[in-house]
XYZ file of C-alpha atoms in Angstrom:
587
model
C 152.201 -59.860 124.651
C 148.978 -60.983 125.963
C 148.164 -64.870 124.670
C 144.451 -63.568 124.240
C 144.677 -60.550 122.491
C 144.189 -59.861 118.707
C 147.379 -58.139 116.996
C 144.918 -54.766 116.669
C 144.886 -54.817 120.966
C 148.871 -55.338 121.259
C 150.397 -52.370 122.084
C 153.245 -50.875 120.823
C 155.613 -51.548 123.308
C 154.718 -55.506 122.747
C 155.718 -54.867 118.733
C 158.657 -52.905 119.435
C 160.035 -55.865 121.596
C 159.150 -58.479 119.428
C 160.827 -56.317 116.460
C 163.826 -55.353 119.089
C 164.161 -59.481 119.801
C 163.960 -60.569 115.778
C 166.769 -57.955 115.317
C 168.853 -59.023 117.864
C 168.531 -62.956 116.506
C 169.399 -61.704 112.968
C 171.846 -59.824 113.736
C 173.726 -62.272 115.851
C 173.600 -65.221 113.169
C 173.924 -62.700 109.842
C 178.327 -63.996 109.892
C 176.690 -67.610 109.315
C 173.720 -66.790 106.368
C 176.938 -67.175 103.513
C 178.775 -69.524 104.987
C 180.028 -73.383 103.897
C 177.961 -76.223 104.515
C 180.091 -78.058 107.537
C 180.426 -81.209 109.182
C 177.491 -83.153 109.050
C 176.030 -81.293 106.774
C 176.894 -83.571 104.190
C 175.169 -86.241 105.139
C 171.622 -84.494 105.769
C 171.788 -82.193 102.769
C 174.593 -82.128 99.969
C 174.541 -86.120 99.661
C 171.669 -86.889 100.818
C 169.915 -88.875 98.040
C 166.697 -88.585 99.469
C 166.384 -84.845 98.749
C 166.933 -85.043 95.008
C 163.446 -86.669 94.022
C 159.918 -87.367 94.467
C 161.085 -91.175 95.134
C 163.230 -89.764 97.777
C 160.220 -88.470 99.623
C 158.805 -92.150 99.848
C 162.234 -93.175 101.155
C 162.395 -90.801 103.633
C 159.094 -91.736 105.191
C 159.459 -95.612 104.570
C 162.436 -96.689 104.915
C 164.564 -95.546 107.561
C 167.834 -96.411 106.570
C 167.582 -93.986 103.155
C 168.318 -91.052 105.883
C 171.190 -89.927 108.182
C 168.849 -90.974 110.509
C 164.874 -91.449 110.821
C 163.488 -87.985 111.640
C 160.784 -88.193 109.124
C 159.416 -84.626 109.632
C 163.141 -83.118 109.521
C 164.424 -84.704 106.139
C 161.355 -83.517 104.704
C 161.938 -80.053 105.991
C 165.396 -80.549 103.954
C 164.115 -81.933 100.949
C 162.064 -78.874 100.879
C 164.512 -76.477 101.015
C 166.608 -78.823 98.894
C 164.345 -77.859 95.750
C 164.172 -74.415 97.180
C 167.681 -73.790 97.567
C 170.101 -76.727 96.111
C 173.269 -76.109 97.677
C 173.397 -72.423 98.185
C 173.360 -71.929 102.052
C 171.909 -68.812 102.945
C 168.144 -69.999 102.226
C 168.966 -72.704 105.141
C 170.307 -69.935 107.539
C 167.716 -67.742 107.273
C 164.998 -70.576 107.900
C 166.981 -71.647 110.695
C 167.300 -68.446 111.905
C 163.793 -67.357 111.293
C 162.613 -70.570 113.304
C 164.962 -69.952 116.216
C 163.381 -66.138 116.275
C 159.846 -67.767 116.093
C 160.392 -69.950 118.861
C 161.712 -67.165 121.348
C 158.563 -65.513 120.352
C 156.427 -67.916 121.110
C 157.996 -68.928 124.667
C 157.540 -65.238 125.329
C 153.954 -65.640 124.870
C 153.865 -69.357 126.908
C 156.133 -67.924 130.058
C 153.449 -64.392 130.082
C 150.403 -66.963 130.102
C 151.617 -69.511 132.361
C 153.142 -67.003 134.831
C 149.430 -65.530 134.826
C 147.963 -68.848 134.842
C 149.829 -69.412 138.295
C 149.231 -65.892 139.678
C 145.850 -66.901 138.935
C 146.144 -69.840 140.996
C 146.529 -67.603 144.216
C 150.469 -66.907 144.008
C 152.483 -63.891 144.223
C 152.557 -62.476 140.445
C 155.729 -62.058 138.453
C 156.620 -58.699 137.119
C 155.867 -58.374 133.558
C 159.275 -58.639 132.596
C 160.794 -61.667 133.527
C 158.950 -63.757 130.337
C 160.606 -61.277 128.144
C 163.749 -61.546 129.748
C 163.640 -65.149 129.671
C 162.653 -65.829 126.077
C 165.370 -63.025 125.189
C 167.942 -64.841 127.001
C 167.029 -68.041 125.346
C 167.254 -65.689 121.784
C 170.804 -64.814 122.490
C 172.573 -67.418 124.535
C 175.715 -68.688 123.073
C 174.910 -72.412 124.126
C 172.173 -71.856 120.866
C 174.625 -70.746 118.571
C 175.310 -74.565 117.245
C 171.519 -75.228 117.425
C 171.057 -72.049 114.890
C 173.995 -71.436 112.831
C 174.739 -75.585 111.670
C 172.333 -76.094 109.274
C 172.280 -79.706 110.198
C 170.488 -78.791 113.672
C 167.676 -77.686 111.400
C 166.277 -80.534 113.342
C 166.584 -79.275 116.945
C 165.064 -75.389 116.014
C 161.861 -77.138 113.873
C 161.306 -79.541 116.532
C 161.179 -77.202 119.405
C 158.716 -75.013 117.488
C 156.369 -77.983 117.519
C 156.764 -78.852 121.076
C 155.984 -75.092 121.655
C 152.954 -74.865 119.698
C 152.030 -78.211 121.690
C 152.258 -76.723 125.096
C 150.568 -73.853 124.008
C 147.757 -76.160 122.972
C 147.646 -77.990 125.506
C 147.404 -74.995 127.800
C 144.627 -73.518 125.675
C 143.039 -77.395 126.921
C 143.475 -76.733 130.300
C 141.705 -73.664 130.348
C 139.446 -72.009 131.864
C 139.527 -74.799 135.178
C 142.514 -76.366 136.968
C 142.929 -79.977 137.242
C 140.048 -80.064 139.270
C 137.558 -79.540 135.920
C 135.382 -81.952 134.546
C 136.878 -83.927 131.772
C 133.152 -82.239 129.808
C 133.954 -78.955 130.376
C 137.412 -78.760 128.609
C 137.551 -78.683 124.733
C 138.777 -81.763 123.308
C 140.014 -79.856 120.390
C 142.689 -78.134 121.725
C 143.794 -81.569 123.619
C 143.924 -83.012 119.541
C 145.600 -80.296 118.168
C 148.250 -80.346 120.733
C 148.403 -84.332 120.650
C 148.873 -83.537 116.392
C 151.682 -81.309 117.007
C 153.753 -83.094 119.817
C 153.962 -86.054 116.995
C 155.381 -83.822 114.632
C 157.746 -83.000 117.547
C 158.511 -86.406 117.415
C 158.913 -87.371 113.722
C 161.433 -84.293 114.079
C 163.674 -84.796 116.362
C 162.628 -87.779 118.752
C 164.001 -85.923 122.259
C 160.814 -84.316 122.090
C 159.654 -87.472 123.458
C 160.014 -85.662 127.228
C 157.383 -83.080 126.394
C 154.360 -85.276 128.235
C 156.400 -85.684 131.589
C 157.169 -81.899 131.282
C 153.520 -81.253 130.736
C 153.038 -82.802 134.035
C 155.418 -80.998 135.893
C 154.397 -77.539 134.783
C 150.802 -78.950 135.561
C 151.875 -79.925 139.385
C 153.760 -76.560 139.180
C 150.510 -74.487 138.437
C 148.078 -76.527 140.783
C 150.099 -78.873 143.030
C 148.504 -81.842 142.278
C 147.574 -83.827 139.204
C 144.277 -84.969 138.253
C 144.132 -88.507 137.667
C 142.077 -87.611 134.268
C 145.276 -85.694 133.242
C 147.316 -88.363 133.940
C 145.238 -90.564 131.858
C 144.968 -88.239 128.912
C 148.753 -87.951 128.688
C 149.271 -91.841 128.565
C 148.815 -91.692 124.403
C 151.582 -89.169 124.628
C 153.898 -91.253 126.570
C 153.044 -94.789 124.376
C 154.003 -92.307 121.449
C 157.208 -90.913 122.994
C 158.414 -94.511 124.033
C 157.523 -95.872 121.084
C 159.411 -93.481 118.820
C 162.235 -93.266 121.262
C 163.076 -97.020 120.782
C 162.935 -96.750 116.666
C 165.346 -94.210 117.614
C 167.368 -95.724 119.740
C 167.547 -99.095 117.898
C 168.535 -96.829 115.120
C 171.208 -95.272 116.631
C 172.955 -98.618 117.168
C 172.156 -100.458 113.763
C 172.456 -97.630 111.125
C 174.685 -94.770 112.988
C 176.873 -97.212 114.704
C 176.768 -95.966 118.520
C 177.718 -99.609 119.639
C 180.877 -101.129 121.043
C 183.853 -100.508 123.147
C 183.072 -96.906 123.294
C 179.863 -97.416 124.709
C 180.054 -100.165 127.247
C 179.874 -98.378 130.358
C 178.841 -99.709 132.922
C 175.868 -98.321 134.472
C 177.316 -97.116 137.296
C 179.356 -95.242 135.077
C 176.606 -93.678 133.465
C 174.805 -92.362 136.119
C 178.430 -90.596 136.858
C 178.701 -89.189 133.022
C 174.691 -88.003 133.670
C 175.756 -86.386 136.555
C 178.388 -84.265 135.200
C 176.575 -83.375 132.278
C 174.212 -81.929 133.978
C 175.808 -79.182 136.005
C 178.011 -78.690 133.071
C 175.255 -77.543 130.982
C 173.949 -75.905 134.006
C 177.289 -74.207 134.292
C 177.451 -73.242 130.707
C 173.784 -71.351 130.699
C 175.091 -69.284 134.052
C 178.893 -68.448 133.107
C 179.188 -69.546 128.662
C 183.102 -69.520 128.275
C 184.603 -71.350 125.723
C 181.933 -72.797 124.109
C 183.142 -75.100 121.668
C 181.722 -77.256 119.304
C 182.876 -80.379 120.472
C 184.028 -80.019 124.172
C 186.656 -82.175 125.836
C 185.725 -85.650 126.526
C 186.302 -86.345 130.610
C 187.390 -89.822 131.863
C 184.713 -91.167 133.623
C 186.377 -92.924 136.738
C 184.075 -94.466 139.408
C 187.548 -93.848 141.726
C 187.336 -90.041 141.425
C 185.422 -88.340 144.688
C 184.562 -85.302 142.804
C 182.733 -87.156 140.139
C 180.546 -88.922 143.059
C 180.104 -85.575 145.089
C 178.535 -84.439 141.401
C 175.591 -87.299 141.700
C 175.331 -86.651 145.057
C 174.358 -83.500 144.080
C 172.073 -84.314 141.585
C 170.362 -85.965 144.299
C 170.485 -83.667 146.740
C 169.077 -80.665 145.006
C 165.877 -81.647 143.916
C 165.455 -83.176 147.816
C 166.238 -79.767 149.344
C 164.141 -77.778 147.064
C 160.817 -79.837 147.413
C 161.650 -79.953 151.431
C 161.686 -76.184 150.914
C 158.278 -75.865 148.399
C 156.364 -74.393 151.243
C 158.647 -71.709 152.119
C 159.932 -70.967 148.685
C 157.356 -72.283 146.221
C 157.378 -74.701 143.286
C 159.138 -73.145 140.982
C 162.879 -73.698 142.224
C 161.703 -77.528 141.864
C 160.108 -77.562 138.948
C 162.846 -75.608 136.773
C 165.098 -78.648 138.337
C 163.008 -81.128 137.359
C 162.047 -80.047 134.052
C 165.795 -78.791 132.944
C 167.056 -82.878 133.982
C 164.251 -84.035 132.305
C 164.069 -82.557 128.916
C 168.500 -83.496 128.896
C 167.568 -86.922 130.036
C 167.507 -89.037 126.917
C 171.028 -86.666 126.033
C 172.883 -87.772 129.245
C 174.153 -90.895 128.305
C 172.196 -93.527 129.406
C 170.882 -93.930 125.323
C 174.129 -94.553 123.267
C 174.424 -92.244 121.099
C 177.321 -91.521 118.364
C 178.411 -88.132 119.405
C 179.486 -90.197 123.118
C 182.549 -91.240 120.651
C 184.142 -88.633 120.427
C 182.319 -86.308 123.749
C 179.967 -86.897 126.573
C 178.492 -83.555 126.051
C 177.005 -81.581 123.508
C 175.639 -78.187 123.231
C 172.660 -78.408 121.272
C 171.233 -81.187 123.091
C 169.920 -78.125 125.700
C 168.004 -76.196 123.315
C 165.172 -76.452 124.191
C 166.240 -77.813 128.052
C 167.807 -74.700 128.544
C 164.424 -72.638 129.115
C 163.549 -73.532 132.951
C 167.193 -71.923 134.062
C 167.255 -69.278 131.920
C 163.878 -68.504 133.076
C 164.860 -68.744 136.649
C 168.072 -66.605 135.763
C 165.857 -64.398 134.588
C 163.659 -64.087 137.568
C 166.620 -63.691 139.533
C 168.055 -60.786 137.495
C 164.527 -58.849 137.403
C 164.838 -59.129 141.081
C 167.736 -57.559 142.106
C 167.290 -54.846 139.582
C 163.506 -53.948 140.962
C 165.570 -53.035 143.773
C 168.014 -50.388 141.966
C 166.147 -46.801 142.594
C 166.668 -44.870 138.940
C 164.966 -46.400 135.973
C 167.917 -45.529 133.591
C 170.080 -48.078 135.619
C 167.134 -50.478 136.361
C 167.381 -50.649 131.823
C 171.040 -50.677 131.927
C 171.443 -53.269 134.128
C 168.611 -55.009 132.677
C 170.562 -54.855 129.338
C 174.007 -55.533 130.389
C 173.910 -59.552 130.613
C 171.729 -59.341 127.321
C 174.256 -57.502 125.470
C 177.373 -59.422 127.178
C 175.351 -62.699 125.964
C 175.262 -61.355 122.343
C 178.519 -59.998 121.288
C 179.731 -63.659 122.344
C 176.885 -65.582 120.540
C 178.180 -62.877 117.065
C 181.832 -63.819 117.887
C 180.876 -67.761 118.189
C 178.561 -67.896 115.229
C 181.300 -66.017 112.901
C 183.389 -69.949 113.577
C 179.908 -71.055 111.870
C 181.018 -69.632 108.190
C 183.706 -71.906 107.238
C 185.194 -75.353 108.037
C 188.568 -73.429 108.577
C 187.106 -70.938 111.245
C 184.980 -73.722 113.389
C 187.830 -76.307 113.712
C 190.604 -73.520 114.221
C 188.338 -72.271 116.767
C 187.784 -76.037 118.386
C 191.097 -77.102 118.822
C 192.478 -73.453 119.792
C 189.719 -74.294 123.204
C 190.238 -78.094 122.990
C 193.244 -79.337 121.261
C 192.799 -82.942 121.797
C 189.645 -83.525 119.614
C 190.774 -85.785 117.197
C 187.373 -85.619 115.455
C 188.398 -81.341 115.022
C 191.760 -82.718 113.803
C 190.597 -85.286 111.131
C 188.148 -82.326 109.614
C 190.783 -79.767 109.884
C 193.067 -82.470 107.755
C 190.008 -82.376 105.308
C 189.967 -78.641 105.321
C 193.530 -78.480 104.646
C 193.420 -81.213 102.543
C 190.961 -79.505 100.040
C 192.827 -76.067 99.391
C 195.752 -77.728 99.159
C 197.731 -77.884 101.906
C 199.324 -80.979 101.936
C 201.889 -80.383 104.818
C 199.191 -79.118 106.892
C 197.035 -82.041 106.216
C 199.751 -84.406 106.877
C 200.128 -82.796 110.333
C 196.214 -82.700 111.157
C 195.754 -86.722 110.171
C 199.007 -87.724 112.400
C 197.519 -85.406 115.243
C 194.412 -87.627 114.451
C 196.054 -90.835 114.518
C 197.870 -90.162 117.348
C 194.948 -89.446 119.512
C 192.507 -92.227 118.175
C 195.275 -94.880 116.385
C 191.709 -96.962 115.681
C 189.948 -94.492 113.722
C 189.516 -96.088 110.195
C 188.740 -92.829 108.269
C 191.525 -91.135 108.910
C 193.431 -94.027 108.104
C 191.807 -93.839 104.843
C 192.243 -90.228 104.146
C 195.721 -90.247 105.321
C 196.075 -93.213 103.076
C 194.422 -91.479 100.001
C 196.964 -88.078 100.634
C 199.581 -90.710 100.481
C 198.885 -91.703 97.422
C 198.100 -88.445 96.340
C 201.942 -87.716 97.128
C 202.886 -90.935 95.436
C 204.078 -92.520 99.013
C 202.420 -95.787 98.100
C 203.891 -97.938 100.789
C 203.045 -95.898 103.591
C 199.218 -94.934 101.682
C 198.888 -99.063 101.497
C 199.226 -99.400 104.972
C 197.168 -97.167 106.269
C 194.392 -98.496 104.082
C 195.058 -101.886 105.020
C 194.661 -100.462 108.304
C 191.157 -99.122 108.035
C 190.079 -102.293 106.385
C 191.594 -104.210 109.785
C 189.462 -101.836 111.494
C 186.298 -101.991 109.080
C 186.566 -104.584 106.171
C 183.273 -103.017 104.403
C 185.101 -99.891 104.156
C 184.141 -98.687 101.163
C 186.279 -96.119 100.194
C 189.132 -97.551 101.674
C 188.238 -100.666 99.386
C 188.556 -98.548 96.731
C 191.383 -95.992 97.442
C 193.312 -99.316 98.164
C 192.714 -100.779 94.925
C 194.133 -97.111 93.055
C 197.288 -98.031 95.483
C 197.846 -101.373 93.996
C 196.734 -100.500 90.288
C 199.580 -97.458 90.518
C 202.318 -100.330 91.431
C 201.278 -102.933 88.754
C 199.107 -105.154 90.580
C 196.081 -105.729 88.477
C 194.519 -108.466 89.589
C 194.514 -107.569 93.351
C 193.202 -103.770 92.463
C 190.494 -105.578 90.214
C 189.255 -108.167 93.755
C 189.371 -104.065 95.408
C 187.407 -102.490 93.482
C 185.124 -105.108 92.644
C 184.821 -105.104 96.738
C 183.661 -101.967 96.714
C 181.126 -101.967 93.404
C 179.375 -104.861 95.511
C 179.503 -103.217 98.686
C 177.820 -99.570 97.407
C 176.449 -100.278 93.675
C 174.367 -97.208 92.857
C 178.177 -94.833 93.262
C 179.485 -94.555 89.548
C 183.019 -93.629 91.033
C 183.090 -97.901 91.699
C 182.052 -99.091 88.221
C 184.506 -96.500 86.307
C 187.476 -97.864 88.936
C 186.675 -101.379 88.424
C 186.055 -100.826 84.593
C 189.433 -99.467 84.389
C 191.323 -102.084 85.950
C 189.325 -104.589 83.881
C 190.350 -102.778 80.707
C 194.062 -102.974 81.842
C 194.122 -106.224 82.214
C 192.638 -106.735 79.502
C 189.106 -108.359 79.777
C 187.341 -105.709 77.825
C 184.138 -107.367 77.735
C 183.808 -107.236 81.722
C 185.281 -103.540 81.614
C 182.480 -102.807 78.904
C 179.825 -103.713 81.054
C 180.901 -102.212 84.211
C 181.390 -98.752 82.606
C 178.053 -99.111 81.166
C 176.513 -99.686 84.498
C 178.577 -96.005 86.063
C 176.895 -94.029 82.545
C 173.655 -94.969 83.515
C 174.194 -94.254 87.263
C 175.965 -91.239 86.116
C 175.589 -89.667 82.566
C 177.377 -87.150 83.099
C 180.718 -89.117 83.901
C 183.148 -87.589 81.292
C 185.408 -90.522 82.089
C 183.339 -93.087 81.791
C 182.243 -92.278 78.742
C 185.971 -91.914 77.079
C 186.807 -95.334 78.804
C 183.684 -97.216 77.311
C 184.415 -95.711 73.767
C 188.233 -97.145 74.350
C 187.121 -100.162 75.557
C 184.321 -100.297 72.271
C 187.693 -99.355 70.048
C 189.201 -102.768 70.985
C 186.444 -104.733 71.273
C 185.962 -104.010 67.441
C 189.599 -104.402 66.308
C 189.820 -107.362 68.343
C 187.133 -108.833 66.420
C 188.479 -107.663 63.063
C-alpha cells in the first residue's frame, strides 16, 4: 500500500491483503468477543465510578485518584463505551479488536514508506514484502493476545494507534529533505499534528513517553546523523514524556501501591531483572511457548553467573552491531536499540505493581515488539527469495504465519472466562499465587466451596502476607459458619493492612454472628468512615446499631445507604423496622 496514493490508485492486491490481514485478526480474537469481563477489568470498567456520569468525566480528567490509574485519554475511551455498551462485553472486544487490526494496518503503511524512505537514501531496497510480513506478524503474534483480548489493555491497543499516527506525521514532516533541510522548507503542520497526537499517546498509556527517542533512532537509521534542528524540535516531546512519566510514576507508588519490600531492589539488581527481561521477550517473539498470562517470577540473585552473562549481553550486542554498521548496515542496530528502548520504562527500573507478583509481562511489548518482528521478517523473506518455485516461496511464506495463528486462537479462547485463563495459568505456572487467589474467586462464585478452600490455602501458602486472600478466605469461612478460623484470617489482613476495608467489614459480620455487638458496631463503623459513598457500610453498621438497640443512630445510618443506594431492598425494610420502634417507643 503506497503511503501516497488515493484508495482509487491501490490496487487490488493491496485490498485483498488488507481484507486477508482484518480477517485473520477477527478471526483469531472472535473466542474472546462473548466472553466475561476478567481480572482487572473490574476496576477500569464494571466499578469504575467514573464511567457512570457526566461528573465522572470531570473526575477522570481532574482528579487522578477517581481512576484505576491516570490515563486520561483511556478512561475516557471507557466511559465511552460504558454508555455505549454497559456491561455487555462484546462491544469492548470488537473495538479492541478493530484497533489492534487498525494498527497492523497502519505499520504496514509506516514500514512500506520508511523502507522506501531509506532505499531512497542510497541503500539496497527491501523487497516489497517484508512490511507486509512484518505488520502481519505483529497482527497474529501470540505475545498480543493479552494486549487484544483483556479488555482492560484497551489502553495499550488505543495508545499505540496514536503513537502510529504520530510517526506517520512526523514522517510526513520530514519529507521531502533529510536532516540536512532547512528548518523553512519543512511544513510545520505536520510537525503539530504529530506533536497533538504523541500527547494523546501519552494521556493513554504514558509508555508512549519513548516515542521521541525512537523518532531519533529511526531518524539516525534513515540518514546517519541527526540534525541538531531535529534534536531541538524533539526537546517539547521529551519535557512532555518526562513530565507525564513522573505523574505516572509518582502514581504508581501513592494510589496503586508499587512501594515496599517487594520493590527495594537494589539497583544492581535491577539492571539484572532488565537484563533478563529483555531476551525473554526477545525469546518469546522468536520461539512463543507457553505464553501465560502471568509468567513465573525468577529470583533475582546478583550470585548467579548466568544472570550476569545476560547483562553482559545486553551490552555486548548493541557494541558488536554498531562495530559492524559498515559492513552490515544500520538496521541490525537500530531494531536493538529501538526494541530496549520502547521496553525500557517496563524493565523494572520504574516500580510498578505487576513486579509483585512477576518481573515480566506480555503486553508491555506491544508495541516494542515491531523492530524484531520486522527484522524476523526480513530474515524470513530472505531465505525464501532463495527457494526456486513460487508455490513453495507462498507456502513457506505462510507457514510461520499460520503456525503463529492457530496458537494466538488457542490462547485467546483462555480470554472468555475467568475459569479458562487461570486454569490455563497455573496448568503453565503453578506457583502464581495471584492465578490461585482469582481461581478461589472463580470457584468461589459458582459455588464451589471445596475448590475455593483449596485455591485460597494454595494462595496463602505461597504469599502467607497477602491480605486479600486473607479476607476472602476469611469471608468463605464465615460463609461456612467456621467463625474462629474466618476471625483470624481477617484479623490477619487487618495486621497486614488496618484500612482494609472489606476486611473491616467482613470482620464485623464475624463478631455480630457470635454476639458481640459492640465490637461489630467499632467494625463497621471502621469501615463507613474509611469508604462512605458504599451503601453495603451504612446498611452493616445500621444493623448492628438496631441490634443493640440505639435506633436513632441505626435510623440515620440507613438513611445515609438509601440515598447512596435507592435501590437497597434491605435498607429500606431495616429503616421501616427501625421507624416501627422508634414510634412504639415513643408511644
Amino acid at each position: 500500500m503506497d503511503a501516497d496514493s488515493s484508495p482509487n490508485q491501490m490496487g487490488w492486491r493491496c485490498w485483498l491483503k488488507a481484507a486477508l490481514l482484518i480477517g485473520a485478526v477477527v478471526a483469531i480474537y472472535a473466542p474472546a468477543f462473548n466472553g466475561e469481563f476478567l481480572w482487572d477489568d473490574n476496576e477500569w470498567v464494571t466499578e469504575n465510578r467514573t464511567l457512570r456520569s457526566v461528573h465522572g468525566l470531570y473526575q477522570i480528567w481532574f482528579e487522578p485518584a477517581a481512576s484505576p490509574h491516570y490515563y486520561p485519554l483511556t478512561n475516557t475511551g471507557f466511559w465511552v463505551q460504558y454508555q455505549l455498551f454497559g456491561t455487555r462485553t462484546l462491544g469492548y472486544h470488537v473495538v479492541t479488536t478493530l484497533l489492534h487490526a487498525a494498527n497492523a494496518l497502519l505499520l504496514w503503511r509506516l514500514l512500506r514508506k520508511l523502507f522506501r524512505a531509506k532505499s531512497e537514501a542510497g541503500a539496497a531496497s527491501v523487497s516489497e514484502h517484508v512490511p507486509f510480513l512484518a505488520a502481519f506478524l505483529f497482527a497474529v503474534h501470540p505475545m498480543q493476545v493479552e494486549s487484544v483480548a483483556w479488555i482492560t489493555e484497551f489502553k495499550n491497543t488505543f495508545s499505540t494507534l496514536l503513537c502510529l499516527a504520530s510517526v506517520a506525521c512526523f514522517l510526513k514532516f520530514l519529507r521531502p529533505a533529510g536532516p540536512e533541510q532547512a528548518r523553512a522548507r519543512v511544513n510545520w503542520s505536520w510537525y503539530g499534528l504529530a506533536f497533538i497526537f504523541f500527547l494523546g499517546a501519552l494521556l493513554a498509556k504514558s509508555v508512549a513517553a519513548t516515542l521521541p527517542a525512537a523518532l531519533l533512532v529511526l531518524i539516525w537509521w534513515l540518514h546517519g546523523r541527526i540534525a541538531a534542528w531535529l534534536w531541538l524540535s524533539l526537546m517539547p516531546w521529551l519535557a512532555a514524556g518526562a513530565g507525564i512519566g513522573a505523574v505516572t510514576t509518582w502514581i504508581e507508588k501513592n494510589h496503586v501501591g508499587a512501594k515496599g519490600i517487594d520493590w527495594s531492589y537494589t539497583f544492581v539488581g535491577r539492571c539484572l531483572i532488565a537484563a533478563r527481561a529483555l531476551w525473554f521477550y526477545a525469546l518469546k517473539l522468536v520461539w512463543p511457548a507457553n505464553v501465560s498470562a502471568i509468567e513465573p517470577k525468577w529470583q533475582v540473585d546478583a550470585r548467579s553467573p548466568v544472570q550476569w552473562l545476560l547483562l553482559a549481553a545486553c551490552v555486548v550486542v548493541p557494541i558488536v552491531f554498531w562495530a559492524l554498521r559498515k559492513k552490515f548496515g544500520r538496521g541490525p542496530l537500530t531494531a536493538v536499540l529501538l526494541f530496549g528502548g520502547m521496553l525500557l520504562p517496563a524493565l523494572g527500573f520504574i516500580d510498578f505493581y505487576t513486579m509483585l507478583f512477576a518481573l515480566v509481562c506480555n503486553h508491555y511489548q506491544y508495541l516494542a515488539c515491531v523492530p524484531i518482528l520486522t527484522a524476523l521478517a526480513w530474515a524470513i523473506v530472505r531465505v525464501i527469495e532463495r527457494i526456486p518455485v513460487r508455490r513453495l516461496r507462498l507456502a513457506s511464506a505462510a507457514l510461520p504465519v499460520l503456525v503463529l495463528s492457530v496458537v494466538s486462537f488457542t490462547l485467546a479462547k483462555t480470554y472468555a472466562s475467568s475459569e479458562a485463563l487461570w486454569s490455563d495459568t497455573l496448568a503453565k505456572n503453578p506457583n502464581a499465587w495471584v492465578a490461585h487467589y482469582n481461581m478461589a474467586q472463580v470457584c468461589s462464585e459458582r459455588g464451589d466451596l471445596a475448590g475455593a478452600e483449596y485455591h485460597f490455602l494454595q494462595t496463602l501458602q505461597l504469599r502467607s502476607v497477602y491480605p486479600e486472600a486473607h479476607n476472602a478466605y476469611g469471608a468463605l469461612l464465615a460463609q461456612q459458619q467456621k467463625l474462629g478460623p474466618a476471625e483470624l484470617h481477617l484479623r490477619a489482613a487487618l495486621r497486614l493492612q488496618p484500612e482494609h476495608v472489606m476486611a473491616h467489614s467482613n470482620l464485623g459480620i464475624v463478631l455480630a454472628m457470635t454476639g458481640r455487638l459492640p465490637e461489630a458496631v467499632r467494625e463497621f463503623a471502621h469501615a463507613a468512615r474509611l469508604d462512605p459513598q458504599v451503601a453495603l457500610y451504612h446498611v452493616n453498621l445500621g444493623m448492628a446499631l438496631q441490634d443493640s438497640g440505639d435506633y436513632e443512630a441505626a435510623f440515620c445510618e440507613l438513611q445515609i445507604a438509601l440515598q447512596l443506594d435507592p435501590a437497597s431492598e434491605q435498607a429500606r425494610f431495616r429503616r421501616d423496622a427501625v421507624l416501627r420502634a422508634l414510634r412504639k417507643r415513643r408511644e
